[in-house]
């Protein structure tokens, strides 16, 4: 078999505007289902890229409790995604 001229396998179809919008809408809907404090900690850290010490200061908590809030949010988002798509988290 001539492997030098083989194209790499396609992992997924190219994304379209509609598929990007659908993913964003699903993400926003899942975020709205989170309790306020884990959602805020997650957004500050994971979406906005704030350092943990800044997240802790903004939330008036210590770093360990902020990490727990973020882990909780991440776990809940995974579970929501799994239940919406019939996957296992």
mmCIF file of C-alpha atoms in Angstrom:
data_model
loop_
_atom_site.group_PDB
_atom_site.id
_atom_site.type_symbol
_atom_site.label_atom_id
_atom_site.label_comp_id
_atom_site.label_asym_id
_atom_site.label_seq_id
_atom_site.Cartn_x
_atom_site.Cartn_y
_atom_site.Cartn_z
ATOM 1 C CA UNK A 1 0.000 0.000 0.000
ATOM 2 C CA UNK A 2 1.317 3.441 -0.933
ATOM 3 C CA UNK A 3 0.985 5.396 2.311
ATOM 4 C CA UNK A 4 2.872 8.448 1.077
ATOM 5 C CA UNK A 5 0.013 9.605 -1.149
ATOM 6 C CA UNK A 6 -2.816 8.832 1.261
ATOM 7 C CA UNK A 7 -4.765 11.731 2.704
ATOM 8 C CA UNK A 8 -5.257 11.692 6.457
ATOM 9 C CA UNK A 9 -8.652 10.347 7.533
ATOM 10 C CA UNK A 10 -11.369 12.864 8.232
ATOM 11 C CA UNK A 11 -12.188 13.065 11.904
ATOM 12 C CA UNK A 12 -15.299 15.187 11.469
ATOM 13 C CA UNK A 13 -17.126 17.137 8.854
ATOM 14 C CA UNK A 14 -15.975 20.705 8.377
ATOM 15 C CA UNK A 15 -17.731 23.032 10.763
ATOM 16 C CA UNK A 16 -20.419 25.283 9.450
ATOM 17 C CA UNK A 17 -21.873 28.465 10.843
ATOM 18 C CA UNK A 18 -24.968 26.499 11.874
ATOM 19 C CA UNK A 19 -22.989 23.829 13.724
ATOM 20 C CA UNK A 20 -20.927 26.488 15.522
ATOM 21 C CA UNK A 21 -24.095 28.342 16.497
ATOM 22 C CA UNK A 22 -25.683 25.105 17.748
ATOM 23 C CA UNK A 23 -22.667 24.302 19.934
ATOM 24 C CA UNK A 24 -22.615 27.836 21.333
ATOM 25 C CA UNK A 25 -26.370 27.727 22.050
ATOM 26 C CA UNK A 26 -26.004 24.369 23.828
ATOM 27 C CA UNK A 27 -23.081 25.710 25.879
ATOM 28 C CA UNK A 28 -25.039 28.792 26.930
ATOM 29 C CA UNK A 29 -28.071 26.693 27.870
ATOM 30 C CA UNK A 30 -25.894 24.378 29.957
ATOM 31 C CA UNK A 31 -24.219 27.322 31.686
ATOM 32 C CA UNK A 32 -27.637 28.678 32.660
ATOM 33 C CA UNK A 33 -28.355 25.421 34.481
ATOM 34 C CA UNK A 34 -25.336 25.821 36.760
ATOM 35 C CA UNK A 35 -25.635 27.465 40.163
ATOM 36 C CA UNK A 36 -24.445 31.083 40.041
ATOM 37 C CA UNK A 37 -21.189 30.760 41.981
ATOM 38 C CA UNK A 38 -19.747 27.728 40.129
ATOM 39 C CA UNK A 39 -20.835 29.319 36.835
ATOM 40 C CA UNK A 40 -19.063 32.578 37.665
ATOM 41 C CA UNK A 41 -15.893 30.827 38.850
ATOM 42 C CA UNK A 42 -15.858 28.696 35.680
ATOM 43 C CA UNK A 43 -16.381 31.660 33.373
ATOM 44 C CA UNK A 44 -13.732 33.782 35.069
ATOM 45 C CA UNK A 45 -11.140 31.010 35.062
ATOM 46 C CA UNK A 46 -11.847 28.829 32.056
ATOM 47 C CA UNK A 47 -13.401 31.275 29.600
ATOM 48 C CA UNK A 48 -11.787 34.580 30.524
ATOM 49 C CA UNK A 49 -8.496 33.032 31.641
ATOM 50 C CA UNK A 50 -8.257 34.870 34.948
ATOM 51 C CA UNK A 51 -5.562 33.502 37.272
ATOM 52 C CA UNK A 52 -6.837 31.586 40.294
ATOM 53 C CA UNK A 53 -5.711 34.219 42.786
ATOM 54 C CA UNK A 54 -7.736 36.856 40.925
ATOM 55 C CA UNK A 55 -10.784 34.570 40.760
ATOM 56 C CA UNK A 56 -10.454 33.968 44.505
ATOM 57 C CA UNK A 57 -10.223 37.696 45.215
ATOM 58 C CA UNK A 58 -13.212 38.510 43.007
ATOM 59 C CA UNK A 59 -15.322 35.814 44.652
ATOM 60 C CA UNK A 60 -14.090 36.476 48.180
ATOM 61 C CA UNK A 61 -12.984 32.868 48.587
ATOM 62 C CA UNK A 62 -9.722 31.006 48.909
ATOM 63 C CA UNK A 63 -8.070 29.329 45.929
ATOM 64 C CA UNK A 64 -8.969 25.796 47.020
ATOM 65 C CA UNK A 65 -12.688 26.550 47.250
ATOM 66 C CA UNK A 66 -12.546 28.307 43.855
ATOM 67 C CA UNK A 67 -10.879 25.265 42.307
ATOM 68 C CA UNK A 68 -13.658 23.133 43.801
ATOM 69 C CA UNK A 69 -16.317 25.443 42.333
ATOM 70 C CA UNK A 70 -14.664 25.222 38.908
ATOM 71 C CA UNK A 71 -14.349 21.432 39.131
ATOM 72 C CA UNK A 72 -18.010 21.237 40.124
ATOM 73 C CA UNK A 73 -19.039 23.416 37.179
ATOM 74 C CA UNK A 74 -16.931 21.350 34.784
ATOM 75 C CA UNK A 75 -18.440 18.089 36.071
ATOM 76 C CA UNK A 76 -21.969 19.434 35.805
ATOM 77 C CA UNK A 77 -21.344 20.685 32.256
ATOM 78 C CA UNK A 78 -20.012 17.265 31.246
ATOM 79 C CA UNK A 79 -23.047 15.557 32.773
ATOM 80 C CA UNK A 80 -25.441 17.966 31.048
ATOM 81 C CA UNK A 81 -23.706 17.389 27.729
ATOM 82 C CA UNK A 82 -23.791 13.631 28.209
ATOM 83 C CA UNK A 83 -27.473 13.575 29.087
ATOM 84 C CA UNK A 84 -28.335 15.802 26.117
ATOM 85 C CA UNK A 85 -26.433 13.561 23.713
ATOM 86 C CA UNK A 86 -26.985 10.123 25.220
ATOM 87 C CA UNK A 87 -23.337 9.745 26.228
ATOM 88 C CA UNK A 88 -21.867 8.698 29.528
ATOM 89 C CA UNK A 89 -19.972 11.436 31.387
#
